[in-house]
């Protein structure tokens, strides 16, 4: 008899997606980045078709509803909604209103992201997030989305993984705009904090005016940095700064209402203080961090996976108890409700995913048993999609997609996840291991 651990009442469970990775037909900075130089993408592909989800959203969402998901995270595409500065496209907003309606009709609570890595070209071509008016532009876009869609959205995310965007686009240059500059990365972090604060202010203003409830956060990527050797003070020192800058700095700025050192100098930002109603947590893995004199650009930190544990095809360490520890650490430090806004595994043949899901949901329940207020879990992701610089080479989906026909083919993990959602309970980790 398999032991079942019930999920908390009202626990949100479903999948997370992002517009550019699934919709197809979007003209934004990422589309140009991939088109201008296909060598930037592992398989030379772009997201011009992706999963064709823009056209297939109704069937797609109904399929997830039929799999008993009770929540769904997706992002609004800024480039569609505001194709020219200050000009909002009513048809694009109507499309997302229809997506929201389909979510609700399919029994899924929507979780809506305003910015998931992509920018409209009018902004990207003029400095992107470093444009001095980027916070005002982002707030204007947020207000337009809230006015049109806010009656159907309770859970908002302003920016997905601001620290990852800053790191990939401005420090190591693998993502647009391809810069490799520490000062620029720091400037981008400051800009993203200001954009977040401006958008939260706009969202809350609209919600209050209409009497709607809005829960707002960022989707924070929690990727702990562990010293490679416990005994090495240099490894500990190398892990310290990335841990603060990438895992804690943004959240503490939101708590204190200031741009904290070493990225800022304590400047106050209007609307920032108390700007998180909950913390959206994207958790995948941790890094083993070595001190390395040959890595001055990353402040002498060199990250690796854990050689002693299984790894995904992305080479990310799989260590479920680390997720419990990460959730508990955030809960104890911030006392804010947590929502797992992403967690998943790159796995070509769906060999790792079934146990990954069971073990990580058990880790979430362990954190809940230890007192953490976790409101839900959104698996990354529904469909094998276009994974940024990795193109189609990394497969995170519960559902495979035939690239020629766009046929959707649920994998064994989709059935397992559907059963968890239906039962609102998770087979205990011990039972899952016994069954393996
Ligand atoms: C996260 C991103 C998401 C996807 C997953 C694998 O960092 O938010 O878009 O790329 O990783």
Coordinates of C-alpha atoms and ligand atoms in Angstrom, one line a residue:
X1 CA 0.0 0.0 0.0
X2 CA 1.6 3.3 -1.2
X3 CA 1.6 5.9 1.6
X4 CA 0.0 9.2 0.5
X5 CA 0.9 12.6 2.0
X6 CA -2.0 15.1 1.5
X7 CA -1.2 18.5 0.1
X8 CA -2.4 21.4 2.2
X9 CA -6.0 22.5 1.5
X10 CA -6.1 25.3 -1.2
X11 CA -2.6 24.3 -2.3
X12 CA -2.1 25.5 -5.9
X13 CA -0.6 22.8 -8.2
X14 CA 0.0 23.0 -11.9
X15 CA 2.6 24.1 -14.4
X16 CA 4.6 27.2 -15.3
X17 CA 5.3 28.5 -18.8
X18 CA 6.7 31.7 -20.5
X19 CA 5.3 33.4 -23.6
X20 CA 8.4 33.4 -25.7
X21 CA 9.2 29.8 -25.0
X22 CA 5.8 28.4 -26.2
X23 CA 3.7 30.9 -28.1
X24 CA 5.4 31.4 -31.4
X25 CA 5.1 34.4 -33.7
X26 CA 6.6 37.0 -31.4
X27 CA 8.8 39.9 -32.6
X28 CA 11.0 40.9 -29.6
X29 CA 14.7 41.2 -28.6
X30 CA 15.1 37.5 -28.2
X31 CA 13.7 36.8 -31.6
X32 CA 16.2 39.1 -33.2
X33 CA 19.1 37.8 -31.0
X34 CA 18.5 34.2 -32.3
X35 CA 17.9 35.2 -35.9
X36 CA 20.9 37.6 -36.2
X37 CA 23.3 34.9 -35.2
X38 CA 22.0 31.3 -35.0
X39 CA 25.4 30.3 -33.4
X40 CA 24.2 31.9 -30.2
X41 CA 21.6 29.1 -29.8
X42 CA 22.8 25.5 -29.2
X43 CA 20.8 24.1 -32.1
X44 CA 20.7 27.2 -34.2
X45 CA 16.9 27.4 -33.8
X46 CA 14.6 30.3 -32.9
X47 CA 11.2 30.5 -31.2
X48 CA 9.3 31.7 -34.3
X49 CA 6.9 28.7 -34.0
X50 CA 7.9 27.3 -30.6
X51 CA 4.8 25.2 -29.4
X52 CA 2.4 27.3 -31.5
X53 CA 0.6 27.8 -28.2
X54 CA -0.6 31.3 -29.2
X55 CA -3.0 29.6 -31.6
X56 CA -3.5 26.4 -29.6
X57 CA -4.0 27.9 -26.2
X58 CA -7.6 26.7 -25.7
X59 CA -6.9 23.0 -26.3
X60 CA -3.6 23.2 -24.5
X61 CA -5.1 24.7 -21.4
X62 CA -8.1 22.4 -21.4
X63 CA -5.7 19.5 -21.6
X64 CA -4.0 20.7 -18.4
X65 CA -7.3 21.2 -16.7
X66 CA -8.3 17.7 -17.7
X67 CA -5.1 16.6 -16.0
X68 CA -6.5 18.0 -12.7
X69 CA -4.1 21.0 -12.5
X70 CA -5.7 23.7 -10.4
X71 CA -3.3 26.5 -11.3
X72 CA -1.3 27.7 -14.3
X73 CA 1.5 30.2 -14.6
X74 CA 2.1 32.0 -17.9
X75 CA 3.6 35.3 -19.0
X76 CA 2.1 38.2 -20.9
X77 CA 4.3 39.2 -23.9
X78 CA 5.1 42.9 -23.6
X79 CA 6.0 43.1 -27.3
X80 CA 2.5 42.0 -28.3
X81 CA 0.7 44.1 -25.9
X82 CA 2.7 47.3 -26.5
X83 CA 4.2 46.9 -30.0
X84 CA 5.1 50.6 -30.1
X85 CA 5.9 52.8 -27.2
X86 CA 2.7 53.9 -25.5
X87 CA 0.4 52.1 -28.1
X88 CA -1.5 49.2 -26.6
X89 CA -2.9 46.5 -28.8
X90 CA -6.5 45.8 -27.8
X91 CA -6.4 42.5 -29.7
X92 CA -3.4 41.2 -27.8
X93 CA -5.0 42.1 -24.5
X94 CA -8.2 40.4 -25.6
X95 CA -6.1 37.3 -26.4
X96 CA -4.8 37.2 -22.8
X97 CA -8.3 37.9 -21.4
X98 CA -9.4 34.8 -23.3
X99 CA -6.4 32.8 -21.9
X100 CA -7.5 33.8 -18.4
X101 CA -11.1 32.8 -19.1
X102 CA -10.0 29.4 -20.3
X103 CA -7.8 28.9 -17.2
X104 CA -10.8 29.7 -15.0
X105 CA -13.2 27.5 -17.0
X106 CA -10.6 24.7 -16.8
X107 CA -10.4 25.0 -13.0
X108 CA -7.0 26.6 -13.0
X109 CA -6.0 29.7 -10.9
X110 CA -3.8 31.9 -13.1
X111 CA -0.4 33.1 -11.9
X112 CA 0.6 35.9 -14.3
X113 CA 4.1 37.2 -15.1
X114 CA 4.5 40.6 -16.6
X115 CA 8.1 40.2 -17.7
X116 CA 9.8 36.9 -18.5
X117 CA 13.2 37.8 -20.0
X118 CA 11.9 39.4 -23.2
X119 CA 11.6 43.1 -24.2
X120 CA 9.7 44.9 -27.0
X121 CA 12.2 46.0 -29.6
X122 CA 11.3 49.7 -29.2
X123 CA 12.7 49.5 -25.7
X124 CA 15.6 47.0 -26.4
X125 CA 16.8 49.2 -29.2
X126 CA 17.0 52.2 -26.8
X127 CA 19.0 50.9 -23.9
X128 CA 16.6 48.2 -22.7
X129 CA 16.2 48.1 -19.0
X130 CA 18.9 50.6 -18.7
X131 CA 16.8 53.3 -20.4
X132 CA 16.3 56.0 -17.7
X133 CA 12.6 55.8 -18.2
X134 CA 12.3 52.0 -18.1
X135 CA 10.6 52.0 -14.7
X136 CA 7.9 54.4 -15.9
X137 CA 7.4 52.4 -19.1
X138 CA 7.1 49.2 -17.2
X139 CA 4.6 50.7 -14.8
X140 CA 2.5 52.0 -17.7
X141 CA 2.5 48.5 -19.3
X142 CA 1.6 47.0 -15.9
X143 CA -1.2 49.4 -15.4
X144 CA -2.7 48.6 -18.9
X145 CA -2.5 44.9 -18.1
X146 CA -4.0 45.3 -14.7
X147 CA -6.9 47.5 -16.0
X148 CA -7.8 45.0 -18.7
X149 CA -7.0 41.7 -17.0
X150 CA -6.8 42.3 -13.2
X151 CA -10.4 41.3 -12.5
X152 CA -9.3 37.7 -13.4
X153 CA -5.9 37.7 -11.7
X154 CA -5.1 37.3 -8.1
X155 CA -1.4 36.2 -8.3
X156 CA 1.0 38.5 -10.1
X157 CA 4.7 38.3 -10.8
X158 CA 6.3 41.5 -12.0
X159 CA 9.7 40.2 -13.2
X160 CA 10.9 36.6 -13.6
X161 CA 14.4 36.0 -12.2
X162 CA 15.8 39.5 -12.3
X163 CA 19.2 38.3 -11.1
X164 CA 19.5 35.6 -13.8
X165 CA 18.6 38.2 -16.5
X166 CA 21.3 40.5 -15.2
X167 CA 23.9 37.8 -15.0
X168 CA 23.2 36.1 -18.4
X169 CA 22.6 39.3 -20.4
X170 CA 25.2 41.6 -18.9
X171 CA 27.9 39.7 -17.1
X172 CA 28.5 36.6 -19.1
X173 CA 26.8 37.8 -22.3
X174 CA 25.1 34.6 -23.4
X175 CA 21.7 36.3 -23.6
X176 CA 20.7 39.6 -25.2
X177 CA 22.1 42.2 -25.2
X178 CA 25.3 40.1 -24.9
X179 CA 27.3 42.4 -22.7
X180 CA 30.2 41.3 -20.4
X181 CA 30.4 44.1 -17.9
X182 CA 30.3 43.9 -14.2
X183 CA 29.3 47.7 -13.8
X184 CA 26.5 47.1 -16.3
X185 CA 25.2 44.1 -14.5
X186 CA 25.1 46.0 -11.3
X187 CA 23.3 48.9 -13.1
X188 CA 20.8 46.4 -14.5
X189 CA 20.1 45.0 -11.0
X190 CA 19.4 48.5 -9.7
X191 CA 17.2 49.2 -12.7
X192 CA 15.2 46.0 -12.3
X193 CA 14.5 46.8 -8.6
X194 CA 13.2 50.2 -9.7
X195 CA 11.1 48.6 -12.4
X196 CA 9.6 46.1 -10.0
X197 CA 8.7 48.9 -7.5
X198 CA 7.1 51.0 -10.2
X199 CA 5.0 48.0 -11.5
X200 CA 3.9 47.0 -8.0
X201 CA 2.7 50.5 -7.3
X202 CA 0.8 50.5 -10.6
X203 CA -0.7 47.1 -10.0
X204 CA -1.8 47.8 -6.5
X205 CA -3.3 51.2 -7.5
X206 CA -5.5 49.6 -10.2
X207 CA -6.5 46.7 -7.8
X208 CA -7.5 49.1 -5.0
X209 CA -9.5 51.2 -7.4
X210 CA -11.5 48.2 -8.5
X211 CA -11.7 46.4 -5.2
X212 CA -9.6 43.5 -6.5
X213 CA -7.2 41.4 -4.5
X214 CA -3.7 41.4 -5.9
X215 CA -0.9 39.3 -4.5
X216 CA 2.4 40.5 -6.0
X217 CA 5.9 39.2 -6.1
X218 CA 8.9 38.5 -8.3
X219 CA 9.8 35.0 -9.4
X220 CA 13.0 34.8 -7.4
X221 CA 15.6 32.2 -8.5
X222 CA 17.0 30.6 -5.4
X223 CA 20.2 28.8 -6.4
X224 CA 22.3 28.4 -3.2
X225 CA 26.1 28.6 -3.5
X226 CA 27.8 25.9 -1.4
X227 CA 31.4 26.1 -0.6
X228 CA 33.1 23.2 -2.4
X229 CA 35.2 22.3 0.6
X230 CA 33.9 22.9 4.1
X231 CA 37.4 23.3 5.4
X232 CA 38.4 26.0 2.8
X233 CA 37.9 29.6 3.9
X234 CA 38.6 30.7 0.4
X235 CA 35.7 28.5 -1.0
X236 CA 33.5 30.0 1.7
X237 CA 34.6 33.5 0.8
X238 CA 34.0 32.8 -2.9
X239 CA 30.4 31.6 -2.2
X240 CA 29.5 34.6 0.1
X241 CA 29.2 37.4 -2.4
X242 CA 27.2 35.4 -5.1
X243 CA 24.9 34.1 -2.4
X244 CA 24.2 37.6 -1.2
X245 CA 23.9 39.3 -4.7
X246 CA 22.0 36.5 -6.4
X247 CA 20.0 34.9 -3.7
X248 CA 19.3 37.6 -1.1
X249 CA 20.0 41.1 -2.3
X250 CA 16.8 41.7 -4.4
X251 CA 14.5 40.3 -1.6
X252 CA 16.2 42.4 1.1
X253 CA 15.9 45.5 -1.1
X254 CA 12.2 44.9 -1.3
X255 CA 11.9 44.5 2.4
X256 CA 13.9 47.6 3.3
X257 CA 12.8 49.8 0.4
X258 CA 16.4 50.7 -0.5
X259 CA 19.1 49.7 -3.0
X260 CA 21.4 47.9 -0.6
X261 CA 25.2 47.5 -0.9
X262 CA 27.3 46.5 -2.7
X263 CA 25.0 46.9 -5.7
X264 CA 23.5 50.2 -4.4
X265 CA 24.5 52.7 -1.8
X266 CA 21.3 52.6 0.3
X267 CA 19.2 54.9 -1.9
X268 CA 15.5 54.8 -1.1
X269 CA 13.2 53.7 -3.9
X270 CA 9.5 54.8 -3.9
X271 CA 7.1 51.9 -3.7
X272 CA 9.8 49.3 -3.0
X273 CA 9.3 48.8 0.8
X274 CA 6.9 45.9 1.5
X275 CA 6.5 45.4 -2.3
X276 CA 6.4 41.5 -1.9
X277 CA 3.1 40.0 -0.8
X278 CA 4.7 36.6 -1.1
X279 CA 7.9 35.2 -2.6
X280 CA 7.7 33.4 -5.9
X281 CA 10.5 30.8 -5.7
X282 CA 12.1 29.2 -8.8
X283 CA 14.1 26.4 -7.4
X284 CA 16.1 24.0 -9.5
X285 CA 19.5 23.3 -8.0
X286 CA 22.5 24.6 -6.1
X287 CA 26.0 25.2 -7.1
X288 CA 29.2 23.9 -5.6
X289 CA 31.4 27.0 -5.5
X290 CA 35.2 26.9 -5.7
X291 CA 37.6 29.8 -5.2
X292 CA 39.4 30.2 -8.5
X293 CA 42.1 32.7 -9.3
X294 CA 41.3 32.3 -13.0
X295 CA 37.8 33.7 -12.6
X296 CA 38.2 37.4 -11.8
X297 CA 35.1 38.4 -13.7
X298 CA 32.9 36.4 -11.4
X299 CA 34.8 37.6 -8.4
X300 CA 36.9 34.4 -8.2
X301 CA 33.9 32.1 -7.8
X302 CA 33.7 29.1 -10.1
X303 CA 30.5 27.1 -10.0
X304 CA 30.1 23.4 -10.6
X305 CA 27.6 20.6 -10.1
X306 CA 27.9 18.1 -7.3
X307 CA 29.9 15.2 -8.7
X308 CA 28.5 12.8 -6.1
X309 CA 24.8 13.1 -7.1
X310 CA 22.7 12.5 -10.2
X311 CA 22.5 15.4 -12.7
X312 CA 20.0 16.5 -15.3
X313 CA 20.9 16.8 -19.0
X314 CA 21.5 20.5 -18.2
X315 CA 24.2 19.2 -15.7
X316 CA 22.2 20.5 -12.7
X317 CA 22.6 18.6 -9.5
X318 CA 19.4 16.7 -8.3
X319 CA 19.2 16.8 -4.6
X320 CA 15.6 17.1 -3.3
X321 CA 16.3 17.7 0.4
X322 CA 18.2 20.9 -0.7
X323 CA 14.8 22.3 -1.9
X324 CA 13.3 21.8 1.6
X325 CA 16.3 23.6 3.1
X326 CA 16.0 26.4 0.6
X327 CA 12.3 26.9 1.3
X328 CA 12.8 26.8 5.0
X329 CA 15.7 29.3 4.8
X330 CA 13.5 31.8 2.8
X331 CA 10.6 31.3 5.2
X332 CA 12.7 31.8 8.3
X333 CA 14.4 34.9 6.9
X334 CA 11.4 36.7 5.4
X335 CA 8.2 35.3 7.0
X336 CA 6.4 35.7 3.7
X337 CA 4.2 33.1 2.1
X338 CA 6.1 31.1 -0.6
X339 CA 4.8 29.9 -3.9
X340 CA 7.0 27.6 -5.9
X341 CA 6.8 29.3 -9.3
X342 CA 9.2 26.9 -11.1
X343 CA 10.8 23.5 -10.4
X344 CA 11.6 20.9 -12.9
X345 CA 14.2 18.8 -14.7
X346 CA 15.8 18.7 -18.1
X347 CA 15.5 15.1 -19.1
X348 CA 15.4 13.9 -22.7
X349 CA 13.6 10.6 -22.2
X350 CA 11.4 11.2 -19.1
X351 CA 13.6 8.9 -17.1
X352 CA 14.4 11.2 -14.2
X353 CA 11.2 13.3 -14.1
X354 CA 8.7 10.9 -12.3
X355 CA 11.0 10.4 -9.3
X356 CA 12.1 14.1 -9.5
X357 CA 8.5 15.3 -9.1
X358 CA 7.6 12.9 -6.3
X359 CA 10.8 13.7 -4.4
X360 CA 10.6 17.4 -4.8
X361 CA 6.9 17.5 -3.8
X362 CA 7.9 15.5 -0.7
X363 CA 10.6 18.1 0.0
X364 CA 8.0 20.9 -0.3
X365 CA 5.8 18.9 2.2
X366 CA 8.8 18.5 4.5
X367 CA 9.2 22.3 4.5
X368 CA 5.5 22.7 5.3
X369 CA 5.8 20.2 8.1
X370 CA 8.6 22.3 9.5
X371 CA 6.4 25.4 9.5
X372 CA 6.9 27.0 6.1
X373 CA 3.8 28.6 4.6
X374 CA 4.0 27.2 1.0
X375 CA 1.0 28.1 -1.0
X376 CA 1.6 26.0 -4.1
X377 CA 3.9 24.3 -6.6
X378 CA 4.1 25.0 -10.3
X379 CA 6.1 22.5 -12.3
X380 CA 8.4 23.7 -15.0
X381 CA 6.9 23.0 -17.5
X382 CA 3.9 21.7 -19.4
X383 CA 5.4 21.3 -23.0
X384 CA 8.9 20.7 -24.3
X385 CA 9.7 24.2 -25.4
X386 CA 12.3 26.6 -26.7
X387 CA 14.8 26.8 -23.8
X388 CA 16.6 30.2 -24.5
X389 CA 20.2 29.7 -25.5
X390 CA 19.7 25.9 -25.4
X391 CA 17.1 26.1 -28.2
X392 CA 15.1 22.8 -28.3
X393 CA 17.9 20.7 -26.8
X394 CA 16.8 20.7 -23.2
X395 CA 13.5 19.1 -22.5
X396 CA 11.6 20.2 -19.4
X397 CA 8.1 19.2 -20.4
X398 CA 5.5 16.8 -19.0
X399 CA 4.2 16.7 -22.6
X400 CA 6.4 16.1 -25.7
X401 CA 5.7 18.2 -28.8
X402 CA 6.2 16.8 -32.3
X403 CA 8.1 19.7 -34.0
X404 CA 6.6 18.9 -37.4
X405 CA 3.0 18.3 -36.5
X406 CA 2.7 20.1 -33.2
X407 CA 1.1 16.9 -31.8
X408 CA 1.1 16.9 -28.0
X409 CA 2.3 13.6 -26.5
X410 CA 1.9 13.3 -22.7
X411 CA 4.9 11.5 -21.1
X412 CA 4.6 9.0 -18.2
X413 CA 5.4 11.9 -15.8
X414 CA 2.3 13.8 -17.0
X415 CA 0.1 10.9 -15.9
X416 CA 1.9 10.7 -12.6
X417 CA 1.5 14.4 -12.0
X418 CA -2.1 14.3 -13.0
X419 CA -2.7 11.6 -10.4
X420 CA -1.0 13.7 -7.8
X421 CA -3.2 16.7 -8.7
X422 CA -6.3 14.6 -8.7
X423 CA -5.7 12.9 -5.4
X424 CA -4.3 16.2 -4.0
X425 CA -1.7 14.0 -2.3
X426 CA 1.8 12.9 -3.0
X427 CA 3.2 9.3 -2.8
X428 CA 5.7 9.5 0.1
X429 CA 9.3 9.5 -1.0
X430 CA 10.0 6.2 0.7
X431 CA 7.1 4.6 -1.3
X432 CA 8.3 6.1 -4.5
X433 CA 11.8 4.8 -3.9
X434 CA 10.4 1.4 -3.1
X435 CA 8.4 1.4 -6.3
X436 CA 11.4 2.4 -8.4
Ligands
LIG1 C1 14.3 29.4 -15.5 C2 13.5 30.2 -16.4 C3 12.6 29.5 -17.3 C4 13.3 28.2 -17.9 C5 13.8 27.4 -16.7 C6 14.5 26.1 -17.2 O1 15.5 30.0 -15.1 O2 12.7 31.1 -15.7 O3 12.2 30.3 -18.4 O4 14.3 28.6 -18.7 O5 14.8 28.1 -16.0

